Structures are given as structure tokens and as C-alpha cells.
Amino acid sequence: MDEGGYERFFEDIGYSRKVFKDEAVLFPDYVPSYLPHRDAQMKQLVDYFRVALESPGRVSQKVLCSGKVGVGKTAVTKLFSSLFEKEANARFKLKFRSISVDCRKERTLYSVLQTVATYIDPYQPFKGFSARDIHKMILDHLEGENSYLLLILDEVDYLLDASGPDAIYELTRDERGGSRINFIFISRSPMLMAKLDESTKSTLLHNHVLFSPYTAEELKDILVQRVPQAFQRGAVDDEAIEQAAALGASAGGDARFALELLWRAGKRAEADGREKVVPEDVRVVFGDIEGLPNEDELVMLPIHLALSLLAIARALVSTGKERVTTGEAERTYLAACEEYGVEPRAHTAFWEGIQSLRELGFLSTEVNVEKKGRTTLIGMNYSAIGVKKALESILSKGGNPRSI
């Protein structure tokens, strides 16, 4: 390559793209104006914090939001705090502000308070003051301007682990009896309650918003909402969306992961010069993140399981679909047995092999109920092309998989 000349890599930035319209819509920081399948959690937050609007300063409300990674905790609280602040200021004529503190970064009571104090009064010097002094300054400032604060402590587990339960106690107490600060604690740990002092624990046991993992169908709805904003019209195959949703569900119902898979799949299609994202793009980038199955795992598969897995990989590659029917898989399996000179198993034994591969984590299955009856659809948790190539390489060497 010639020296220099890297400017050409920037030449197409700012011009129309074949795949993406606005890829930032797929990033975790983006919060849409509506969050599918989180109405119940939003309503709970509104119900818990209505007292802060109807009787400001009378009660310091404290609410715990808990759930696994990628289930909407941060997004819901961000959207709620924005709407809450707007309602408080416009409708109730209250000076309410909200601030979110990431406790992964701010792990001590002092750093949390300093972040809050800087937000409400950026010109106040804090050097040489204790955490209790800064806390008093914050309360004095809020009282002086007759304002209120909604403080969101995201990933609060980090604060508790580094500073202990006294940090929450100190943060939430107000010796003068006022209630200028309200709190949302966001945690991914079901063990959070065990780390709290009894008074805080008692409050949060009653004010708890639980975020369950998303199902594959719910993740599909989330992706369908984002696709028109993130991608060019017609740039994403419907089955690619279903594939990303299925893999996101298998990863614990993680919407962030499903969105990341779709984004990476789009980047792959774009890098290849294609205009459409297909299911294999999603499977390949999933493999890049999670890795292909270990070769030792493939080598140790009994021959009929190996041929069944190869057949499903081939069927997925040839059809370009997210899932194939049992019938499609079995037809490809029979062809693979003939190719490798192996006596095929009967239908029941073949189906039992599919269940074994699912339990081993290679496959996923889904029952589709139609007028004609029930159909089982089979998907793969890795790149179909990658699995196909790996198994063909192993089988071509004539040794294992095990011939049992």
C-alpha cells in the first residue's frame, strides 16, 4: 500500500449508505420515546413517584429496579426521569431535576455526592470538604432555590461492594427532616437486599420494580421498532430479525445483545458490499462474539449427531433462512448419510438426535402451530457456514466423529 492516503477512508462518510440509515439507533445509549413490553414497569414508577409530585418535600421516595443485563432497566428509568421532570416543571410548577450516576465509575459515597453537587452547582468548589459536608451543601442548595432532585444510581451494586451499606444510609438521610431528594436504585443482582440496612431494605421491599428477561417474540418487537430508523428500506431480511431475537433470547433475554447482533450483522453486509442483511450474517457475528463450537466438541459427536448437525447447517445455508423444518433437515440428513456411506437412522431416532443437539447447545427449536398442524422449526446457535465447514473438514479426514 502506498504511504499515506488514508483520507480516502473518510470519503464516503456523510453520504447515503446502502445498508444503514442511522446505526446509532441500535446503540445502548439510544432511548426511543416508547419501549415495547415495558408499560407495566413504567406505570409502576409513575405510581410510586406520584407522591413526589402531589406532596413535594413530604416524602423521600425510594424505588429499586432490578433485573438482568439488557432487560430495559436503564432505558425505562431514563425515559421515566425525562417524562417525570417534564411533568413536574410544566404541570405541577415544581423545579425538579434528575441526574443518573453510573456507580461502575463512581464507586464511593464521596464521588457520587461530588458528581451530584457538580451537576446542580458547577461553580461550587469541593476540595477539602468531607462527604457529609458535600451532602449538606447539596441539601442547602436545593432548599435555597426550592427545588427537588430525582437521583438515579445505576449499577448501585458497585457502590455497595466498594463502600458498604452505610453509603446508601448516608446518601438517603436528611437530618433536618426534609425530603428534597428522591431515589431510584438500579441493580442486576438479586442479592442486593441482603447488602442493605434494615430501614432501607424495608422500604425497597415494597417499592420494587422487577424487569424479567425478554422473550424471543418481545425482542423481535423491539428490533422491528428500531429497524426502520436504523436501516435503509428493505435492507434487513425478516428472518435476520428473527435470528437476532432468538439468539438474544438464548443469551438471557438480552435486548442490548440482540440489537448489537443486528448492528454487527449490518456492518458485515456493508463490508461485503451487499444491500441486505440475512440470517447468516447474524449467525456469523454471533460466532465472532461467542466463538464457533470447539473442534473437540465436534470431533466427539457420535457420527449420526455429527451428520444431523451438518445436515441442518447445510439446509440453513442453502435456504438462507433463520430456521428449517424437521422435514427439510431430515431430507438433507439422508443425503449426507448417503454421501458419507452411513446407514441413516429412522425418523424417531433422528428426532431424538435433534433433541440431544439442542441440549448440547448447538441448536434451538421452536414449535409453530398452523391450521395443518404443528411444525417444529430448527435453528442454529452458531454460524451455519462455520459449522458446515468445520464438520466437512473433520469428516473428510476419515477419523472421528465417533462411529457409534
Coordinates of C-alpha atoms in Angstrom, one line a residue:
M1 CA 0.0 0.0 0.0
D2 CA 1.2 3.5 -0.8
E3 CA 2.4 5.6 2.1
G4 CA -0.3 8.0 3.5
G5 CA -3.5 8.5 1.6
Y6 CA -5.8 7.4 4.4
E7 CA -8.0 10.3 3.8
R8 CA -9.8 8.2 1.2
F9 CA -11.2 6.0 4.0
F10 CA -13.3 9.0 5.1
E11 CA -14.6 9.9 1.6
D12 CA -18.0 8.2 1.8
I13 CA -18.8 9.5 5.4
G14 CA -21.8 11.7 5.2
Y15 CA -23.2 10.3 2.0
S16 CA -26.1 7.9 1.6
R17 CA -25.4 4.3 2.6
K18 CA -26.7 1.0 1.2
V19 CA -27.5 -0.7 4.5
F20 CA -27.7 1.8 7.3
K21 CA -29.7 4.9 7.7
D22 CA -28.8 5.7 11.4
E23 CA -26.9 3.0 13.1
A24 CA -26.8 5.0 16.4
V25 CA -30.4 3.8 16.9
L26 CA -29.1 0.4 17.7
F27 CA -26.7 1.6 20.4
P28 CA -27.4 1.2 24.2
D29 CA -27.4 5.0 24.8
Y30 CA -30.4 5.5 22.4
V31 CA -33.7 5.6 24.2
P32 CA -36.8 5.7 22.0
S33 CA -40.0 7.5 23.0
Y34 CA -41.7 4.2 23.5
L35 CA -40.3 1.0 25.0
P36 CA -42.2 -2.2 23.9
H37 CA -43.2 -4.6 26.6
R38 CA -42.3 -2.2 29.4
D39 CA -45.6 -0.4 30.0
A40 CA -46.1 -2.2 33.4
Q41 CA -42.7 -1.1 34.7
M42 CA -43.3 2.5 33.5
K43 CA -46.7 2.6 35.2
Q44 CA -45.2 1.2 38.5
L45 CA -42.6 4.0 38.5
V46 CA -45.3 6.6 37.9
D47 CA -47.5 5.2 40.7
Y48 CA -44.5 5.1 43.1
F49 CA -43.4 8.7 42.4
R50 CA -46.8 10.4 42.2
V51 CA -46.4 11.3 45.9
A52 CA -43.3 13.4 45.0
L53 CA -45.5 15.5 42.6
E54 CA -48.6 15.7 44.7
S55 CA -46.9 16.2 48.1
P56 CA -43.4 17.5 47.3
G57 CA -40.9 17.5 50.1
R58 CA -43.2 15.4 52.4
V59 CA -41.6 12.0 51.5
S60 CA -38.3 10.9 50.0
Q61 CA -39.4 8.2 47.7
K62 CA -37.0 5.3 47.1
V63 CA -37.5 2.6 44.4
L64 CA -35.5 -0.4 43.4
C65 CA -35.4 -1.5 39.7
S66 CA -33.8 -5.0 39.3
G67 CA -33.2 -7.5 36.5
K68 CA -30.5 -9.0 34.3
V69 CA -28.4 -7.1 31.8
G70 CA -30.3 -5.9 28.7
V71 CA -33.8 -6.1 30.1
G72 CA -34.6 -2.4 29.9
K73 CA -33.8 -1.1 33.4
T74 CA -31.7 1.8 32.4
A75 CA -33.7 2.7 29.3
V76 CA -37.0 2.7 31.3
T77 CA -35.6 4.9 34.1
K78 CA -34.0 7.3 31.6
L79 CA -37.3 7.7 29.8
F80 CA -39.3 7.9 33.1
S81 CA -37.0 10.6 34.6
S82 CA -37.3 12.7 31.4
L83 CA -41.1 12.5 31.4
F84 CA -41.2 13.0 35.2
E85 CA -39.1 16.1 35.1
K86 CA -41.2 17.5 32.2
E87 CA -44.5 16.9 34.1
A88 CA -43.1 18.3 37.4
N89 CA -41.9 21.5 35.7
A90 CA -44.8 22.1 33.3
R91 CA -47.9 20.8 35.0
F92 CA -47.0 21.0 38.7
K93 CA -44.8 24.1 38.5
L94 CA -42.1 22.3 40.6
K95 CA -38.4 22.8 40.0
F96 CA -37.5 19.1 39.6
R97 CA -34.2 17.9 38.1
S98 CA -33.0 14.3 37.5
I99 CA -29.5 13.0 37.4
S100 CA -28.2 9.5 36.7
V101 CA -24.9 8.4 38.3
D102 CA -23.1 5.3 36.9
C103 CA -21.8 3.6 40.0
R104 CA -19.4 1.5 37.9
K105 CA -17.4 4.7 37.6
E106 CA -18.4 6.5 40.9
R107 CA -17.9 3.7 43.5
T108 CA -17.6 5.8 46.7
L109 CA -20.1 7.9 48.5
Y110 CA -17.8 10.9 48.1
S111 CA -17.5 10.6 44.3
V112 CA -21.3 10.1 44.0
L113 CA -22.0 13.2 46.0
Q114 CA -19.4 15.2 44.2
T115 CA -21.0 14.2 40.8
V116 CA -24.4 15.3 42.1
A117 CA -23.1 18.6 43.6
T118 CA -21.2 19.5 40.4
Y119 CA -24.4 18.8 38.4
I120 CA -26.6 21.2 40.5
D121 CA -23.9 23.8 41.2
P122 CA -20.9 23.5 38.8
Y123 CA -19.2 26.6 40.3
Q124 CA -19.1 25.3 43.9
P125 CA -15.5 24.3 45.0
F126 CA -15.4 21.0 46.9
K127 CA -11.8 20.4 47.6
G128 CA -11.1 19.8 51.3
F129 CA -14.7 19.1 52.2
S130 CA -15.9 15.7 53.6
A131 CA -18.7 13.6 52.0
R132 CA -21.1 14.8 54.8
D133 CA -20.2 18.4 54.1
I134 CA -20.9 18.0 50.3
H135 CA -24.2 16.3 51.2
K136 CA -25.2 19.3 53.3
M137 CA -24.2 21.7 50.5
I138 CA -26.5 19.8 48.1
L139 CA -29.4 19.9 50.5
D140 CA -28.8 23.6 51.3
H141 CA -28.7 24.4 47.6
L142 CA -32.0 22.5 46.8
E143 CA -33.7 24.2 49.8
G144 CA -32.3 27.7 48.8
E145 CA -33.8 27.5 45.3
N146 CA -36.8 25.5 46.5
S147 CA -36.0 22.7 44.1
Y148 CA -36.1 18.9 44.1
L149 CA -33.9 16.1 42.8
L150 CA -34.5 12.6 41.4
L151 CA -31.3 10.7 41.8
I152 CA -30.8 7.5 39.8
L153 CA -28.0 5.3 41.0
D154 CA -27.3 2.9 38.1
E155 CA -25.4 -0.3 38.9
V156 CA -25.7 0.5 42.6
D157 CA -24.1 -2.9 43.5
Y158 CA -20.7 -1.4 42.7
L159 CA -21.2 1.4 45.3
L160 CA -22.4 -1.1 47.9
D161 CA -19.5 -3.5 47.2
A162 CA -16.9 -0.7 47.5
S163 CA -18.4 1.4 50.3
G164 CA -20.8 -0.9 52.1
P165 CA -24.5 -0.3 53.1
D166 CA -23.7 2.8 55.1
A167 CA -23.2 4.6 51.8
I168 CA -26.9 4.2 51.0
Y169 CA -27.9 5.2 54.5
E170 CA -25.8 8.4 54.5
L171 CA -27.0 9.3 51.0
T172 CA -30.7 8.9 51.8
R173 CA -30.8 10.6 55.2
D174 CA -31.6 14.2 55.9
E175 CA -31.2 15.3 59.5
R176 CA -33.4 18.4 59.1
G177 CA -36.4 16.2 58.2
G178 CA -36.8 17.5 54.7
S179 CA -37.3 15.3 51.6
R180 CA -35.7 17.2 48.7
I181 CA -34.1 14.1 47.1
N182 CA -35.9 11.0 45.7
F183 CA -34.1 7.9 44.6
I184 CA -34.1 5.1 42.0
F185 CA -31.6 2.3 42.6
I186 CA -30.8 0.1 39.6
S187 CA -29.4 -3.3 40.2
R188 CA -28.7 -6.5 38.3
S189 CA -28.2 -8.6 41.4
P190 CA -31.0 -10.5 43.1
M191 CA -28.8 -10.4 46.3
L192 CA -28.9 -6.6 46.6
M193 CA -31.4 -6.7 49.5
A194 CA -29.0 -8.7 51.7
K195 CA -26.5 -5.9 51.4
L196 CA -28.8 -3.1 52.7
D197 CA -29.5 -1.9 56.3
E198 CA -32.9 -2.9 57.7
S199 CA -34.7 0.5 57.2
T200 CA -33.7 0.9 53.6
K201 CA -34.4 -2.8 52.9
S202 CA -37.9 -2.4 54.4
T203 CA -38.7 0.5 52.1
L204 CA -37.4 -1.2 48.9
L205 CA -39.2 -4.5 49.6
H206 CA -42.4 -2.6 49.0
N207 CA -41.1 -0.4 46.2
H208 CA -39.6 -2.9 43.8
V209 CA -39.9 -2.9 40.0
L210 CA -38.9 -6.2 38.6
F211 CA -37.6 -6.5 35.0
S212 CA -38.0 -10.0 33.6
P213 CA -35.9 -11.2 30.6
Y214 CA -37.4 -10.6 27.2
T215 CA -38.8 -13.5 25.3
A216 CA -37.8 -14.0 21.6
E217 CA -41.2 -12.6 20.5
E218 CA -40.7 -9.5 22.7
L219 CA -37.1 -9.0 21.3
K220 CA -38.5 -9.3 17.8
D221 CA -40.9 -6.4 18.5
I222 CA -38.0 -4.3 19.8
L223 CA -35.9 -5.0 16.7
V224 CA -38.9 -4.4 14.4
Q225 CA -39.4 -1.0 16.1
R226 CA -35.7 0.0 15.5
V227 CA -35.1 -1.3 12.0
P228 CA -36.9 1.4 10.0
Q229 CA -35.0 4.1 11.8
A230 CA -31.6 2.3 11.7
F231 CA -31.6 0.7 8.3
Q232 CA -32.4 1.6 4.7
R233 CA -35.8 0.4 3.5
G234 CA -35.7 -3.3 2.7
A235 CA -32.1 -3.7 4.0
V236 CA -32.9 -6.3 6.7
D237 CA -34.4 -9.7 5.9
D238 CA -37.3 -10.5 8.3
E239 CA -35.6 -13.8 9.2
A240 CA -32.4 -12.0 10.1
I241 CA -34.6 -10.1 12.7
E242 CA -36.0 -13.4 14.0
Q243 CA -32.5 -14.9 14.2
A244 CA -31.2 -11.9 16.2
A245 CA -34.2 -12.1 18.5
A246 CA -33.8 -15.9 19.0
L247 CA -30.1 -15.5 19.9
G248 CA -30.8 -12.6 22.2
A249 CA -33.4 -14.7 24.0
S250 CA -31.0 -17.6 24.3
A251 CA -28.5 -15.2 25.9
G252 CA -30.8 -14.4 28.8
G253 CA -33.5 -12.3 27.1
D254 CA -30.9 -9.5 26.4
A255 CA -32.2 -6.7 24.2
R256 CA -28.8 -5.0 24.1
F257 CA -27.2 -8.2 22.8
A258 CA -30.0 -8.6 20.1
L259 CA -29.5 -5.1 19.0
E260 CA -25.7 -5.5 18.9
L261 CA -26.1 -8.6 16.8
L262 CA -28.2 -6.8 14.3
W263 CA -25.8 -3.9 14.1
R264 CA -22.8 -6.1 13.6
A265 CA -24.7 -8.1 11.0
G266 CA -25.4 -4.8 9.2
K267 CA -21.7 -3.9 9.4
R268 CA -20.8 -7.3 7.9
A269 CA -23.2 -6.9 5.0
E270 CA -22.0 -3.4 4.4
A271 CA -18.3 -4.5 4.4
D272 CA -19.2 -7.2 1.8
G273 CA -20.8 -4.6 -0.4
R274 CA -24.2 -6.1 -0.1
E275 CA -27.5 -4.3 0.4
K276 CA -29.3 -6.8 2.6
V277 CA -28.7 -8.3 6.0
V278 CA -29.5 -12.1 6.0
P279 CA -29.8 -14.6 8.8
E280 CA -26.3 -16.0 8.2
D281 CA -24.9 -12.5 8.9
V282 CA -26.4 -12.7 12.3
R283 CA -25.1 -16.2 12.9
V284 CA -21.6 -15.3 11.8
V285 CA -21.3 -12.2 14.1
F286 CA -22.8 -14.3 16.9
G287 CA -20.0 -16.7 16.3
D288 CA -17.5 -13.9 16.3
I289 CA -18.7 -12.9 19.7
E290 CA -19.4 -16.3 21.2
G291 CA -17.0 -18.3 19.0
L292 CA -17.6 -21.4 17.0
P293 CA -18.1 -24.7 18.7
N294 CA -14.8 -26.1 20.0
E295 CA -13.4 -28.6 17.4
D296 CA -13.0 -31.2 20.2
E297 CA -16.8 -31.0 20.8
L298 CA -17.5 -31.6 17.2
V299 CA -15.0 -34.4 16.9
M300 CA -16.5 -36.2 19.9
L301 CA -20.0 -36.2 18.5
P302 CA -21.4 -39.6 17.5
I303 CA -21.5 -39.9 13.8
H304 CA -25.3 -39.6 13.4
L305 CA -25.3 -36.5 15.6
A306 CA -22.5 -35.0 13.5
L307 CA -24.3 -35.8 10.3
S308 CA -27.6 -34.4 11.7
L309 CA -25.8 -31.2 12.7
L310 CA -24.1 -31.0 9.2
A311 CA -27.4 -31.5 7.5
I312 CA -29.1 -28.6 9.4
A313 CA -26.1 -26.4 8.7
R314 CA -26.3 -27.2 5.0
A315 CA -30.1 -26.7 5.0
L316 CA -29.8 -23.3 6.6
V317 CA -27.0 -22.2 4.2
S318 CA -28.9 -23.4 1.1
T319 CA -32.2 -21.9 2.1
G320 CA -30.8 -18.7 3.6
K321 CA -33.4 -19.0 6.4
E322 CA -33.3 -18.5 10.1
R323 CA -34.8 -21.9 10.8
V324 CA -35.7 -25.0 8.8
T325 CA -38.4 -27.6 9.2
T326 CA -37.8 -31.0 10.6
G327 CA -38.7 -32.4 7.1
E328 CA -36.1 -30.2 5.4
A329 CA -33.5 -31.2 8.0
E330 CA -34.2 -34.9 7.6
R331 CA -34.1 -34.8 3.8
T332 CA -30.7 -33.2 4.0
Y333 CA -29.6 -35.7 6.7
L334 CA -30.5 -38.6 4.4
A335 CA -28.4 -37.1 1.6
A336 CA -25.5 -36.6 4.0
C337 CA -25.7 -40.2 5.1
E338 CA -25.6 -41.4 1.5
E339 CA -22.6 -39.1 0.8
Y340 CA -20.6 -40.5 3.7
G341 CA -21.7 -44.1 3.4
V342 CA -23.6 -44.3 6.7
E343 CA -26.8 -46.1 7.2
P344 CA -29.4 -43.5 8.2
R345 CA -31.5 -43.7 11.3
A346 CA -35.2 -43.9 11.4
H347 CA -37.3 -40.8 11.9
T348 CA -37.7 -41.2 15.7
A349 CA -34.0 -41.7 16.3
F350 CA -33.2 -38.8 14.0
W351 CA -35.6 -36.6 16.1
E352 CA -34.1 -37.8 19.4
G353 CA -30.7 -36.7 17.9
I354 CA -32.1 -33.2 17.3
Q355 CA -33.1 -33.0 20.9
S356 CA -29.6 -34.1 22.0
L357 CA -28.0 -31.4 19.8
R358 CA -30.4 -28.8 21.3
E359 CA -29.5 -29.9 24.9
L360 CA -25.8 -29.6 23.9
G361 CA -26.4 -26.0 22.9
F362 CA -25.8 -26.4 19.1
L363 CA -29.4 -25.9 18.1
S364 CA -32.6 -24.2 19.1
T365 CA -36.1 -25.5 18.3
E366 CA -39.5 -23.8 18.1
V367 CA -42.9 -25.3 17.6
N368 CA -45.1 -23.5 15.0
V369 CA -48.8 -24.2 15.2
E370 CA -50.7 -23.8 12.0
K371 CA -54.1 -25.0 10.6
K372 CA -52.3 -28.0 9.1
G373 CA -50.9 -29.0 12.5
R374 CA -47.7 -28.5 14.5
T375 CA -44.4 -28.0 12.8
T376 CA -41.0 -28.0 14.6
L377 CA -38.6 -25.4 13.3
I378 CA -34.9 -25.9 13.9
G379 CA -32.3 -23.1 14.2
M380 CA -28.6 -23.0 14.9
N381 CA -26.8 -21.1 17.7
Y382 CA -23.6 -20.7 15.6
S383 CA -22.7 -19.7 12.1
A384 CA -24.2 -22.3 9.8
I385 CA -21.4 -21.8 7.3
G386 CA -18.7 -22.1 10.0
V387 CA -20.2 -25.3 11.4
K388 CA -20.6 -26.7 7.9
K389 CA -17.0 -26.1 7.0
A390 CA -15.7 -27.5 10.4
L391 CA -17.7 -30.7 10.1
E392 CA -16.9 -31.3 6.5
S393 CA -13.2 -30.9 7.3
I394 CA -13.4 -33.3 10.2
L395 CA -15.5 -35.9 8.2
S396 CA -13.2 -35.6 5.2
K397 CA -10.2 -36.8 7.3
G398 CA -12.0 -40.1 7.8
G399 CA -11.5 -40.4 11.5
N400 CA -13.9 -39.2 14.1
P401 CA -16.7 -38.2 14.7
R402 CA -17.2 -41.4 16.7
S403 CA -18.8 -44.1 14.5
I404 CA -21.5 -45.0 17.0

